[in-house]
Amino acid sequence: MPSQGLPLDGKAAIVTGAGRGLGRAEALELARLGARVIVNDYGQPGRDGSGAASATPAEEVAAEIRAAGGQAVAHLGDVAVFEQARAMVDLAVGLYGSLDILVNNAGILRDRMVFSMTEDEWDAVIRVHLKGHFNTTRFAAEHWRERAKATGGPVHGRIVNTSSEAFLAGSAGQPNYAAAKGGIVGLTTSTAAALAKYGVTANAICPRARTRMTEDVFAGFGVPEDGGLDVLAPEHVAPLVGYLASPAATRVNGQVFVVHGGMVAVVERPRVAAQFDSAKETFSHAELDDLLTPYFAERPPGETFAAVEVLGLKRG
């Protein structure tokens, strides 16, 4: 995995939740493109049958990168813990001299209908997904701002956040997950606006992939019978992450992508469908009834802000 002349030659990257699934594929792709990688995945070393310490998934991925000729180290911290996120950014800067790429992927699922979800199930998902994305972003952003001020010019800073079609389409059994993923898009667009002057971009992807976390969701769906590449393989997602991390994507900022199965779709921002103005200083119930009730009576039944059509996207 020699890096000379590759798109990410000399760049340093963090990938969270990279011990398995999407994060693993993304870490391997960034390394293949020349990046030096901090492979993050929360966990502690276990013990094998002989009592010897066994490698964690993050350590195994880092070893895989090194075996291919790249540079990688594992970080076993929890991204949802503020100081552990700080330590991870400090590790990248200390080892590699800088941080250039942050891929936020770490997440968990606690699926349940909103009327039966527990407080702990809500809090756990918001904590790992949304707070975890914020924590790492906060310290990476500070690093890039300080670098830009020190050099007097823009730096190469790339953030790739992981949202979901659950946010776009409104997943009924995932109120915690959909809320967290929607929050991540808000964090992404805010960060994109705040850091653009420093040369930093922030974008979000909504990947569809068969991983340990989604094996029940996609059970039996689209598995190839001929041994070909699964349309839901994480390897379909990783190239977009590599592109967004590269110098080629300098003008790509504050965007949301749906990606899976050899397809990338750019999601358009929300647009105003209709505007109603009060004939008086402010609205009354009666006036709103006169304006809004007939308007929604003509809308298709069940049509909401949710963009359910994204679930039908597939390679043409």
PDB file of C-alpha atoms in Angstrom:
ATOM      1  CA  MET A   1       0.000   0.000   0.000  1.00  0.00           C
ATOM      2  CA  PRO A   2       2.680   2.555  -0.984  1.00  0.00           C
ATOM      3  CA  SER A   3       1.369   6.120  -0.728  1.00  0.00           C
ATOM      4  CA  GLN A   4       3.554   8.081  -3.143  1.00  0.00           C
ATOM      5  CA  GLY A   5       1.455   9.897  -5.737  1.00  0.00           C
ATOM      6  CA  LEU A   6      -1.862   8.759  -4.277  1.00  0.00           C
ATOM      7  CA  PRO A   7      -4.739  11.211  -3.640  1.00  0.00           C
ATOM      8  CA  LEU A   8      -4.309  11.135   0.141  1.00  0.00           C
ATOM      9  CA  ASP A   9      -0.538  10.848   0.201  1.00  0.00           C
ATOM     10  CA  GLY A  10       0.755  12.293   3.482  1.00  0.00           C
ATOM     11  CA  LYS A  11      -2.707  12.932   4.917  1.00  0.00           C
ATOM     12  CA  ALA A  12      -3.712  11.747   8.401  1.00  0.00           C
ATOM     13  CA  ALA A  13      -7.204  10.401   9.013  1.00  0.00           C
ATOM     14  CA  ILE A  14      -9.430   9.274  11.860  1.00  0.00           C
ATOM     15  CA  VAL A  15     -12.233   6.793  11.189  1.00  0.00           C
ATOM     16  CA  THR A  16     -14.550   6.080  14.115  1.00  0.00           C
ATOM     17  CA  GLY A  17     -16.392   2.803  14.512  1.00  0.00           C
ATOM     18  CA  ALA A  18     -13.830   1.285  12.149  1.00  0.00           C
ATOM     19  CA  GLY A  19     -13.434  -2.172  13.643  1.00  0.00           C
ATOM     20  CA  ARG A  20     -16.073  -3.717  11.404  1.00  0.00           C
ATOM     21  CA  GLY A  21     -18.519  -3.026   8.621  1.00  0.00           C
ATOM     22  CA  LEU A  22     -18.646   0.395   7.034  1.00  0.00           C
ATOM     23  CA  GLY A  23     -15.939   1.914   9.189  1.00  0.00           C
ATOM     24  CA  ARG A  24     -13.540  -0.892   8.385  1.00  0.00           C
ATOM     25  CA  ALA A  25     -14.156  -0.523   4.629  1.00  0.00           C
ATOM     26  CA  GLU A  26     -13.679   3.243   4.902  1.00  0.00           C
ATOM     27  CA  ALA A  27     -10.435   2.935   6.867  1.00  0.00           C
ATOM     28  CA  LEU A  28      -9.054   0.447   4.337  1.00  0.00           C
ATOM     29  CA  GLU A  29     -10.021   2.725   1.437  1.00  0.00           C
ATOM     30  CA  LEU A  30      -8.411   5.799   2.965  1.00  0.00           C
ATOM     31  CA  ALA A  31      -5.243   3.807   3.597  1.00  0.00           C
ATOM     32  CA  ARG A  32      -5.331   2.472   0.027  1.00  0.00           C
ATOM     33  CA  LEU A  33      -5.448   6.084  -1.164  1.00  0.00           C
ATOM     34  CA  GLY A  34      -2.352   6.913   0.889  1.00  0.00           C
ATOM     35  CA  ALA A  35      -3.691   8.160   4.225  1.00  0.00           C
ATOM     36  CA  ARG A  36      -2.232   7.291   7.607  1.00  0.00           C
ATOM     37  CA  VAL A  37      -5.151   6.140   9.720  1.00  0.00           C
ATOM     38  CA  ILE A  38      -6.267   6.170  13.340  1.00  0.00           C
ATOM     39  CA  VAL A  39      -8.657   3.202  13.475  1.00  0.00           C
ATOM     40  CA  ASN A  40     -11.124   3.881  16.276  1.00  0.00           C
ATOM     41  CA  ASP A  41     -13.534   1.367  17.754  1.00  0.00           C
ATOM     42  CA  TYR A  42     -14.666   1.238  21.356  1.00  0.00           C
ATOM     43  CA  GLY A  43     -13.586  -1.834  23.283  1.00  0.00           C
ATOM     44  CA  GLN A  44     -11.029  -3.506  25.477  1.00  0.00           C
ATOM     45  CA  PRO A  45      -8.661  -6.354  24.555  1.00  0.00           C
ATOM     46  CA  GLY A  46     -10.063  -9.760  25.389  1.00  0.00           C
ATOM     47  CA  ARG A  47      -8.391 -13.051  26.243  1.00  0.00           C
ATOM     48  CA  ASP A  48      -8.044 -16.157  24.129  1.00  0.00           C
ATOM     49  CA  GLY A  49      -8.254 -19.747  25.369  1.00  0.00           C
ATOM     50  CA  SER A  50      -4.713 -19.651  26.717  1.00  0.00           C
ATOM     51  CA  GLY A  51      -5.320 -16.456  28.672  1.00  0.00           C
ATOM     52  CA  ALA A  52      -3.230 -14.327  26.318  1.00  0.00           C
ATOM     53  CA  ALA A  53      -4.535 -10.936  25.258  1.00  0.00           C
ATOM     54  CA  SER A  54      -6.468 -11.035  21.982  1.00  0.00           C
ATOM     55  CA  ALA A  55      -6.669  -8.195  19.495  1.00  0.00           C
ATOM     56  CA  THR A  56      -9.722  -5.984  19.294  1.00  0.00           C
ATOM     57  CA  PRO A  57     -11.441  -5.413  15.921  1.00  0.00           C
ATOM     58  CA  ALA A  58      -9.805  -1.969  15.677  1.00  0.00           C
ATOM     59  CA  GLU A  59      -6.377  -3.490  16.274  1.00  0.00           C
ATOM     60  CA  GLU A  60      -7.050  -6.143  13.644  1.00  0.00           C
ATOM     61  CA  VAL A  61      -7.978  -3.517  11.041  1.00  0.00           C
ATOM     62  CA  ALA A  62      -4.902  -1.447  11.889  1.00  0.00           C
ATOM     63  CA  ALA A  63      -2.766  -4.561  11.525  1.00  0.00           C
ATOM     64  CA  GLU A  64      -4.398  -5.302   8.174  1.00  0.00           C
ATOM     65  CA  ILE A  65      -3.477  -1.831   6.927  1.00  0.00           C
ATOM     66  CA  ARG A  66       0.099  -2.168   8.139  1.00  0.00           C
ATOM     67  CA  ALA A  67       0.411  -5.615   6.550  1.00  0.00           C
ATOM     68  CA  ALA A  68      -0.515  -4.030   3.217  1.00  0.00           C
ATOM     69  CA  GLY A  69       2.249  -1.449   3.617  1.00  0.00           C
ATOM     70  CA  GLY A  70       0.232   1.400   5.124  1.00  0.00           C
ATOM     71  CA  GLN A  71       0.398   3.223   8.433  1.00  0.00           C
ATOM     72  CA  ALA A  72      -2.295   2.746  11.063  1.00  0.00           C
ATOM     73  CA  VAL A  73      -2.792   2.540  14.812  1.00  0.00           C
ATOM     74  CA  ALA A  74      -5.838   1.574  16.818  1.00  0.00           C
ATOM     75  CA  HIS A  75      -7.669   3.805  19.274  1.00  0.00           C
ATOM     76  CA  LEU A  76     -10.094   2.070  21.635  1.00  0.00           C
ATOM     77  CA  GLY A  77     -11.766   5.106  23.172  1.00  0.00           C
ATOM     78  CA  ASP A  78     -15.450   5.999  23.325  1.00  0.00           C
ATOM     79  CA  VAL A  79     -16.254   8.858  20.926  1.00  0.00           C
ATOM     80  CA  ALA A  80     -19.183   9.878  23.113  1.00  0.00           C
ATOM     81  CA  VAL A  81     -16.804  10.779  25.961  1.00  0.00           C
ATOM     82  CA  PHE A  82     -15.592  14.336  25.431  1.00  0.00           C
ATOM     83  CA  GLU A  83     -12.049  13.858  26.729  1.00  0.00           C
ATOM     84  CA  GLN A  84     -11.571  10.565  24.890  1.00  0.00           C
ATOM     85  CA  ALA A  85     -12.495  12.297  21.634  1.00  0.00           C
ATOM     86  CA  ARG A  86      -9.933  14.982  22.460  1.00  0.00           C
ATOM     87  CA  ALA A  87      -7.315  12.289  23.146  1.00  0.00           C
ATOM     88  CA  MET A  88      -8.001  10.666  19.768  1.00  0.00           C
ATOM     89  CA  VAL A  89      -7.408  13.915  17.877  1.00  0.00           C
ATOM     90  CA  ASP A  90      -4.298  14.526  19.973  1.00  0.00           C
ATOM     91  CA  LEU A  91      -3.097  11.011  19.089  1.00  0.00           C
ATOM     92  CA  ALA A  92      -3.386  11.716  15.361  1.00  0.00           C
ATOM     93  CA  VAL A  93      -1.573  15.044  15.663  1.00  0.00           C
ATOM     94  CA  GLY A  94       1.105  13.575  17.905  1.00  0.00           C
ATOM     95  CA  LEU A  95       1.778  10.576  15.670  1.00  0.00           C
ATOM     96  CA  TYR A  96       1.385  12.116  12.240  1.00  0.00           C
ATOM     97  CA  GLY A  97       1.978  15.817  12.833  1.00  0.00           C
ATOM     98  CA  SER A  98      -1.551  16.839  11.900  1.00  0.00           C
ATOM     99  CA  LEU A  99      -5.089  15.667  11.329  1.00  0.00           C
ATOM    100  CA  ASP A 100      -6.519  16.139   7.835  1.00  0.00           C
ATOM    101  CA  ILE A 101      -9.557  13.857   7.613  1.00  0.00           C
ATOM    102  CA  LEU A 102     -12.266  12.926  10.102  1.00  0.00           C
ATOM    103  CA  VAL A 103     -14.772  10.215   9.211  1.00  0.00           C
ATOM    104  CA  ASN A 104     -17.490   9.892  11.850  1.00  0.00           C
ATOM    105  CA  ASN A 105     -19.070   6.466  11.555  1.00  0.00           C
ATOM    106  CA  ALA A 106     -19.470   5.053  15.084  1.00  0.00           C
ATOM    107  CA  GLY A 107     -23.025   4.185  16.049  1.00  0.00           C
ATOM    108  CA  ILE A 108     -25.400   1.742  17.691  1.00  0.00           C
ATOM    109  CA  LEU A 109     -29.024   0.690  17.261  1.00  0.00           C
ATOM    110  CA  ARG A 110     -31.752   0.403  19.882  1.00  0.00           C
ATOM    111  CA  ASP A 111     -34.812   0.019  17.669  1.00  0.00           C
ATOM    112  CA  ARG A 112     -38.294   0.257  19.118  1.00  0.00           C
ATOM    113  CA  MET A 113     -41.561   2.024  18.363  1.00  0.00           C
ATOM    114  CA  VAL A 114     -41.867   5.463  19.930  1.00  0.00           C
ATOM    115  CA  PHE A 115     -44.697   4.359  22.240  1.00  0.00           C
ATOM    116  CA  SER A 116     -42.571   1.625  23.825  1.00  0.00           C
ATOM    117  CA  MET A 117     -39.050   3.109  23.715  1.00  0.00           C
ATOM    118  CA  THR A 118     -37.281   3.481  27.041  1.00  0.00           C
ATOM    119  CA  GLU A 119     -35.371   6.536  28.169  1.00  0.00           C
ATOM    120  CA  ASP A 120     -32.127   4.549  28.131  1.00  0.00           C
ATOM    121  CA  GLU A 121     -32.737   3.404  24.536  1.00  0.00           C
ATOM    122  CA  TRP A 122     -33.280   6.990  23.458  1.00  0.00           C
ATOM    123  CA  ASP A 123     -30.306   8.376  25.367  1.00  0.00           C
ATOM    124  CA  ALA A 124     -27.855   5.665  24.253  1.00  0.00           C
ATOM    125  CA  VAL A 125     -28.440   6.243  20.533  1.00  0.00           C
ATOM    126  CA  ILE A 126     -28.382  10.045  20.769  1.00  0.00           C
ATOM    127  CA  ARG A 127     -25.216   9.823  22.881  1.00  0.00           C
ATOM    128  CA  VAL A 128     -23.174   7.651  20.534  1.00  0.00           C
ATOM    129  CA  HIS A 129     -24.373   9.016  17.190  1.00  0.00           C
ATOM    130  CA  LEU A 130     -25.020  12.713  17.747  1.00  0.00           C
ATOM    131  CA  LYS A 131     -22.808  13.544  20.715  1.00  0.00           C
ATOM    132  CA  GLY A 132     -20.078  11.293  19.306  1.00  0.00           C
ATOM    133  CA  HIS A 133     -20.122  13.208  16.016  1.00  0.00           C
ATOM    134  CA  PHE A 134     -20.002  16.521  17.874  1.00  0.00           C
ATOM    135  CA  ASN A 135     -17.150  15.532  20.184  1.00  0.00           C
ATOM    136  CA  THR A 136     -14.716  14.549  17.453  1.00  0.00           C
ATOM    137  CA  THR A 137     -15.785  17.451  15.229  1.00  0.00           C
ATOM    138  CA  ARG A 138     -15.224  19.935  18.025  1.00  0.00           C
ATOM    139  CA  PHE A 139     -11.566  19.004  18.549  1.00  0.00           C
ATOM    140  CA  ALA A 140     -10.791  18.503  14.864  1.00  0.00           C
ATOM    141  CA  ALA A 141     -12.272  21.936  14.128  1.00  0.00           C
ATOM    142  CA  GLU A 142     -10.146  23.525  16.835  1.00  0.00           C
ATOM    143  CA  HIS A 143      -7.035  21.896  15.356  1.00  0.00           C
ATOM    144  CA  TRP A 144      -7.810  23.150  11.839  1.00  0.00           C
ATOM    145  CA  ARG A 145      -8.637  26.671  13.002  1.00  0.00           C
ATOM    146  CA  GLU A 146      -5.346  26.896  14.881  1.00  0.00           C
ATOM    147  CA  ARG A 147      -3.413  25.549  11.876  1.00  0.00           C
ATOM    148  CA  ALA A 148      -5.082  28.041   9.528  1.00  0.00           C
ATOM    149  CA  LYS A 149      -4.323  30.942  11.848  1.00  0.00           C
ATOM    150  CA  ALA A 150      -0.706  29.799  12.226  1.00  0.00           C
ATOM    151  CA  THR A 151      -0.127  29.469   8.478  1.00  0.00           C
ATOM    152  CA  GLY A 152      -2.232  32.435   7.454  1.00  0.00           C
ATOM    153  CA  GLY A 153      -4.143  30.409   4.870  1.00  0.00           C
ATOM    154  CA  PRO A 154      -6.563  27.536   4.337  1.00  0.00           C
ATOM    155  CA  VAL A 155      -5.733  23.992   5.404  1.00  0.00           C
ATOM    156  CA  HIS A 156      -6.812  20.588   4.103  1.00  0.00           C
ATOM    157  CA  GLY A 157      -9.578  19.591   6.481  1.00  0.00           C
ATOM    158  CA  ARG A 158     -12.283  17.079   5.612  1.00  0.00           C
ATOM    159  CA  ILE A 159     -15.210  15.857   7.689  1.00  0.00           C
ATOM    160  CA  VAL A 160     -17.414  13.033   6.449  1.00  0.00           C
ATOM    161  CA  ASN A 161     -20.362  12.399   8.761  1.00  0.00           C
ATOM    162  CA  THR A 162     -22.694   9.423   8.663  1.00  0.00           C
ATOM    163  CA  SER A 163     -26.397  10.173   8.520  1.00  0.00           C
ATOM    164  CA  SER A 164     -29.048   7.749   7.257  1.00  0.00           C
ATOM    165  CA  GLU A 165     -32.043   7.266   5.010  1.00  0.00           C
ATOM    166  CA  ALA A 166     -33.933   6.732   8.280  1.00  0.00           C
ATOM    167  CA  PHE A 167     -33.745  10.511   8.744  1.00  0.00           C
ATOM    168  CA  LEU A 168     -34.823  11.236   5.170  1.00  0.00           C
ATOM    169  CA  ALA A 169     -37.668   8.725   4.951  1.00  0.00           C
ATOM    170  CA  GLY A 170     -38.868   8.712   8.558  1.00  0.00           C
ATOM    171  CA  SER A 171     -38.206   5.192   9.858  1.00  0.00           C
ATOM    172  CA  ALA A 172     -41.198   4.311  12.041  1.00  0.00           C
ATOM    173  CA  GLY A 173     -39.373   1.892  14.349  1.00  0.00           C
ATOM    174  CA  GLN A 174     -36.307   4.069  14.834  1.00  0.00           C
ATOM    175  CA  PRO A 175     -37.337   7.395  16.409  1.00  0.00           C
ATOM    176  CA  ASN A 176     -34.045   7.662  18.321  1.00  0.00           C
ATOM    177  CA  TYR A 177     -31.894   6.737  15.317  1.00  0.00           C
ATOM    178  CA  ALA A 178     -33.816   8.961  12.872  1.00  0.00           C
ATOM    179  CA  ALA A 179     -33.598  11.901  15.273  1.00  0.00           C
ATOM    180  CA  ALA A 180     -29.870  11.408  15.798  1.00  0.00           C
ATOM    181  CA  LYS A 181     -29.237  11.134  12.056  1.00  0.00           C
ATOM    182  CA  GLY A 182     -31.272  14.254  11.371  1.00  0.00           C
ATOM    183  CA  GLY A 183     -29.270  16.048  14.022  1.00  0.00           C
ATOM    184  CA  ILE A 184     -26.073  14.951  12.321  1.00  0.00           C
ATOM    185  CA  VAL A 185     -27.174  16.650   9.100  1.00  0.00           C
ATOM    186  CA  GLY A 186     -27.799  19.860  11.047  1.00  0.00           C
ATOM    187  CA  LEU A 187     -24.381  19.550  12.658  1.00  0.00           C
ATOM    188  CA  THR A 188     -22.831  18.955   9.236  1.00  0.00           C
ATOM    189  CA  THR A 189     -24.324  21.991   7.521  1.00  0.00           C
ATOM    190  CA  SER A 190     -23.539  24.225  10.503  1.00  0.00           C
ATOM    191  CA  THR A 191     -19.950  22.979  10.580  1.00  0.00           C
ATOM    192  CA  ALA A 192     -19.617  23.430   6.813  1.00  0.00           C
ATOM    193  CA  ALA A 193     -20.625  27.081   7.123  1.00  0.00           C
ATOM    194  CA  ALA A 194     -18.410  27.738  10.141  1.00  0.00           C
ATOM    195  CA  LEU A 195     -15.208  26.155   8.832  1.00  0.00           C
ATOM    196  CA  ALA A 196     -15.302  26.951   5.111  1.00  0.00           C
ATOM    197  CA  LYS A 197     -13.072  30.010   5.562  1.00  0.00           C
ATOM    198  CA  TYR A 198     -10.356  27.756   6.970  1.00  0.00           C
ATOM    199  CA  GLY A 199     -10.399  25.425   3.958  1.00  0.00           C
ATOM    200  CA  VAL A 200     -12.388  22.739   5.758  1.00  0.00           C
ATOM    201  CA  THR A 201     -15.353  20.919   4.237  1.00  0.00           C
ATOM    202  CA  ALA A 202     -18.049  18.925   5.995  1.00  0.00           C
ATOM    203  CA  ASN A 203     -20.427  16.574   4.204  1.00  0.00           C
ATOM    204  CA  ALA A 204     -22.828  13.822   5.221  1.00  0.00           C
ATOM    205  CA  ILE A 205     -23.497  10.452   3.660  1.00  0.00           C
ATOM    206  CA  CYS A 206     -26.582   8.277   4.016  1.00  0.00           C
ATOM    207  CA  PRO A 207     -25.183   4.804   3.332  1.00  0.00           C
ATOM    208  CA  ARG A 208     -27.123   1.592   2.906  1.00  0.00           C
ATOM    209  CA  ALA A 209     -24.935  -1.376   3.762  1.00  0.00           C
ATOM    210  CA  ARG A 210     -25.120  -4.865   5.183  1.00  0.00           C
ATOM    211  CA  THR A 211     -23.164  -4.800   8.436  1.00  0.00           C
ATOM    212  CA  ARG A 212     -23.395  -6.457  11.825  1.00  0.00           C
ATOM    213  CA  MET A 213     -25.575  -3.543  12.972  1.00  0.00           C
ATOM    214  CA  THR A 214     -28.040  -3.914  10.068  1.00  0.00           C
ATOM    215  CA  GLU A 215     -28.008  -7.673   9.476  1.00  0.00           C
ATOM    216  CA  ASP A 216     -31.575  -8.031  10.786  1.00  0.00           C
ATOM    217  CA  VAL A 217     -32.816  -5.078   8.705  1.00  0.00           C
ATOM    218  CA  PHE A 218     -31.446  -6.449   5.424  1.00  0.00           C
ATOM    219  CA  ALA A 219     -31.732 -10.180   6.142  1.00  0.00           C
ATOM    220  CA  GLY A 220     -32.117 -12.033   2.823  1.00  0.00           C
ATOM    221  CA  PHE A 221     -32.263  -8.838   0.759  1.00  0.00           C
ATOM    222  CA  GLY A 222     -30.200  -8.681  -2.409  1.00  0.00           C
ATOM    223  CA  VAL A 223     -27.672 -11.368  -1.513  1.00  0.00           C
ATOM    224  CA  PRO A 224     -26.011 -12.423  -4.798  1.00  0.00           C
ATOM    225  CA  GLU A 225     -26.329 -16.085  -5.701  1.00  0.00           C
ATOM    226  CA  ASP A 226     -23.408 -16.062  -8.123  1.00  0.00           C
ATOM    227  CA  GLY A 227     -20.786 -15.000  -5.609  1.00  0.00           C
ATOM    228  CA  GLY A 228     -20.633 -11.453  -6.979  1.00  0.00           C
ATOM    229  CA  LEU A 229     -20.321  -8.318  -4.891  1.00  0.00           C
ATOM    230  CA  ASP A 230     -23.325  -7.803  -2.643  1.00  0.00           C
ATOM    231  CA  VAL A 231     -25.221  -4.643  -3.625  1.00  0.00           C
ATOM    232  CA  LEU A 232     -25.243  -3.803   0.070  1.00  0.00           C
ATOM    233  CA  ALA A 233     -21.536  -4.418   0.603  1.00  0.00           C
ATOM    234  CA  PRO A 234     -19.763  -1.618   2.531  1.00  0.00           C
ATOM    235  CA  GLU A 235     -17.212  -1.565  -0.307  1.00  0.00           C
ATOM    236  CA  HIS A 236     -19.792   0.343  -2.386  1.00  0.00           C
ATOM    237  CA  VAL A 237     -19.755   3.196   0.142  1.00  0.00           C
ATOM    238  CA  ALA A 238     -16.040   3.554   0.863  1.00  0.00           C
ATOM    239  CA  PRO A 239     -14.990   5.132  -2.488  1.00  0.00           C
ATOM    240  CA  LEU A 240     -17.293   8.132  -1.928  1.00  0.00           C
ATOM    241  CA  VAL A 241     -15.728   8.659   1.498  1.00  0.00           C
ATOM    242  CA  GLY A 242     -12.285   8.530  -0.076  1.00  0.00           C
ATOM    243  CA  TYR A 243     -13.318  11.053  -2.707  1.00  0.00           C
ATOM    244  CA  LEU A 244     -14.843  13.475  -0.173  1.00  0.00           C
ATOM    245  CA  ALA A 245     -11.626  13.237   1.864  1.00  0.00           C
ATOM    246  CA  SER A 246      -9.458  14.170  -1.107  1.00  0.00           C
ATOM    247  CA  PRO A 247      -8.269  17.461  -2.631  1.00  0.00           C
ATOM    248  CA  ALA A 248     -10.561  16.779  -5.599  1.00  0.00           C
ATOM    249  CA  ALA A 249     -13.600  17.521  -3.398  1.00  0.00           C
ATOM    250  CA  THR A 250     -12.512  21.031  -2.396  1.00  0.00           C
ATOM    251  CA  ARG A 251     -15.743  22.575  -3.738  1.00  0.00           C
ATOM    252  CA  VAL A 252     -18.014  19.931  -2.203  1.00  0.00           C
ATOM    253  CA  ASN A 253     -19.235  21.309   1.109  1.00  0.00           C
ATOM    254  CA  GLY A 254     -22.396  21.071   3.198  1.00  0.00           C
ATOM    255  CA  GLN A 255     -23.841  18.327   0.992  1.00  0.00           C
ATOM    256  CA  VAL A 256     -25.862  15.199   1.759  1.00  0.00           C
ATOM    257  CA  PHE A 257     -25.410  12.033  -0.316  1.00  0.00           C
ATOM    258  CA  VAL A 258     -27.274   8.737  -0.499  1.00  0.00           C
ATOM    259  CA  VAL A 259     -24.854   5.969  -1.439  1.00  0.00           C
ATOM    260  CA  HIS A 260     -25.164   2.217  -1.935  1.00  0.00           C
ATOM    261  CA  GLY A 261     -24.870  -0.489  -4.577  1.00  0.00           C
ATOM    262  CA  GLY A 262     -22.678   1.403  -7.039  1.00  0.00           C
ATOM    263  CA  MET A 263     -24.905   4.506  -6.877  1.00  0.00           C
ATOM    264  CA  VAL A 264     -24.424   8.007  -5.465  1.00  0.00           C
ATOM    265  CA  ALA A 265     -27.341  10.464  -5.230  1.00  0.00           C
ATOM    266  CA  VAL A 266     -27.033  14.119  -4.213  1.00  0.00           C
ATOM    267  CA  VAL A 267     -29.958  15.113  -1.989  1.00  0.00           C
ATOM    268  CA  GLU A 268     -31.500  18.489  -2.747  1.00  0.00           C
ATOM    269  CA  ARG A 269     -32.126  20.881   0.130  1.00  0.00           C
ATOM    270  CA  PRO A 270     -35.715  21.389   1.333  1.00  0.00           C
ATOM    271  CA  ARG A 271     -37.714  23.967  -0.579  1.00  0.00           C
ATOM    272  CA  VAL A 272     -40.784  25.947   0.439  1.00  0.00           C
ATOM    273  CA  ALA A 273     -43.883  24.311  -1.023  1.00  0.00           C
ATOM    274  CA  ALA A 274     -46.371  27.039  -0.158  1.00  0.00           C
ATOM    275  CA  GLN A 275     -46.630  30.302   1.792  1.00  0.00           C
ATOM    276  CA  PHE A 276     -49.720  31.754   3.411  1.00  0.00           C
ATOM    277  CA  ASP A 277     -49.949  35.363   4.595  1.00  0.00           C
ATOM    278  CA  SER A 278     -52.490  36.669   7.074  1.00  0.00           C
ATOM    279  CA  ALA A 279     -54.876  39.318   5.836  1.00  0.00           C
ATOM    280  CA  LYS A 280     -54.656  40.917   9.281  1.00  0.00           C
ATOM    281  CA  GLU A 281     -51.839  41.622  11.715  1.00  0.00           C
ATOM    282  CA  THR A 282     -51.745  37.988  12.779  1.00  0.00           C
ATOM    283  CA  PHE A 283     -53.535  34.735  12.029  1.00  0.00           C
ATOM    284  CA  SER A 284     -56.713  33.553  13.701  1.00  0.00           C
ATOM    285  CA  HIS A 285     -57.835  29.941  13.944  1.00  0.00           C
ATOM    286  CA  ALA A 286     -60.610  30.632  11.434  1.00  0.00           C
ATOM    287  CA  GLU A 287     -58.277  32.158   8.851  1.00  0.00           C
ATOM    288  CA  LEU A 288     -55.804  29.272   9.164  1.00  0.00           C
ATOM    289  CA  ASP A 289     -58.700  26.847   8.757  1.00  0.00           C
ATOM    290  CA  ASP A 290     -59.777  28.632   5.591  1.00  0.00           C
ATOM    291  CA  LEU A 291     -56.243  28.553   4.111  1.00  0.00           C
ATOM    292  CA  LEU A 292     -54.581  25.375   5.333  1.00  0.00           C
ATOM    293  CA  THR A 293     -57.440  22.880   5.478  1.00  0.00           C
ATOM    294  CA  PRO A 294     -58.242  23.010   1.727  1.00  0.00           C
ATOM    295  CA  TYR A 295     -54.526  23.070   0.886  1.00  0.00           C
ATOM    296  CA  PHE A 296     -53.846  19.831   2.750  1.00  0.00           C
ATOM    297  CA  ALA A 297     -57.094  18.284   1.535  1.00  0.00           C
ATOM    298  CA  GLU A 298     -55.627  18.407  -1.989  1.00  0.00           C
ATOM    299  CA  ARG A 299     -52.275  16.920  -0.972  1.00  0.00           C
ATOM    300  CA  PRO A 300     -51.818  13.166  -1.529  1.00  0.00           C
ATOM    301  CA  PRO A 301     -52.790  11.149   1.560  1.00  0.00           C
ATOM    302  CA  GLY A 302     -49.801  10.312   3.726  1.00  0.00           C
ATOM    303  CA  GLU A 303     -47.477  12.806   2.053  1.00  0.00           C
ATOM    304  CA  THR A 304     -45.270  14.387   4.697  1.00  0.00           C
ATOM    305  CA  PHE A 305     -41.891  16.110   4.916  1.00  0.00           C
ATOM    306  CA  ALA A 306     -40.318  12.632   4.827  1.00  0.00           C
ATOM    307  CA  ALA A 307     -38.712  11.788   1.470  1.00  0.00           C
ATOM    308  CA  VAL A 308     -39.736   8.133   1.243  1.00  0.00           C
ATOM    309  CA  GLU A 309     -38.778   8.036  -2.434  1.00  0.00           C
ATOM    310  CA  VAL A 310     -35.121   7.759  -1.457  1.00  0.00           C
ATOM    311  CA  LEU A 311     -35.814   4.181  -0.405  1.00  0.00           C
ATOM    312  CA  GLY A 312     -36.475   3.337  -4.045  1.00  0.00           C
ATOM    313  CA  LEU A 313     -33.129   4.626  -5.307  1.00  0.00           C
ATOM    314  CA  LYS A 314     -31.024   2.050  -7.090  1.00  0.00           C
ATOM    315  CA  ARG A 315     -28.378   1.929  -9.747  1.00  0.00           C
ATOM    316  CA  GLY A 316     -29.855   2.683 -13.148  1.00  0.00           C
TER     317      GLY A 316
END
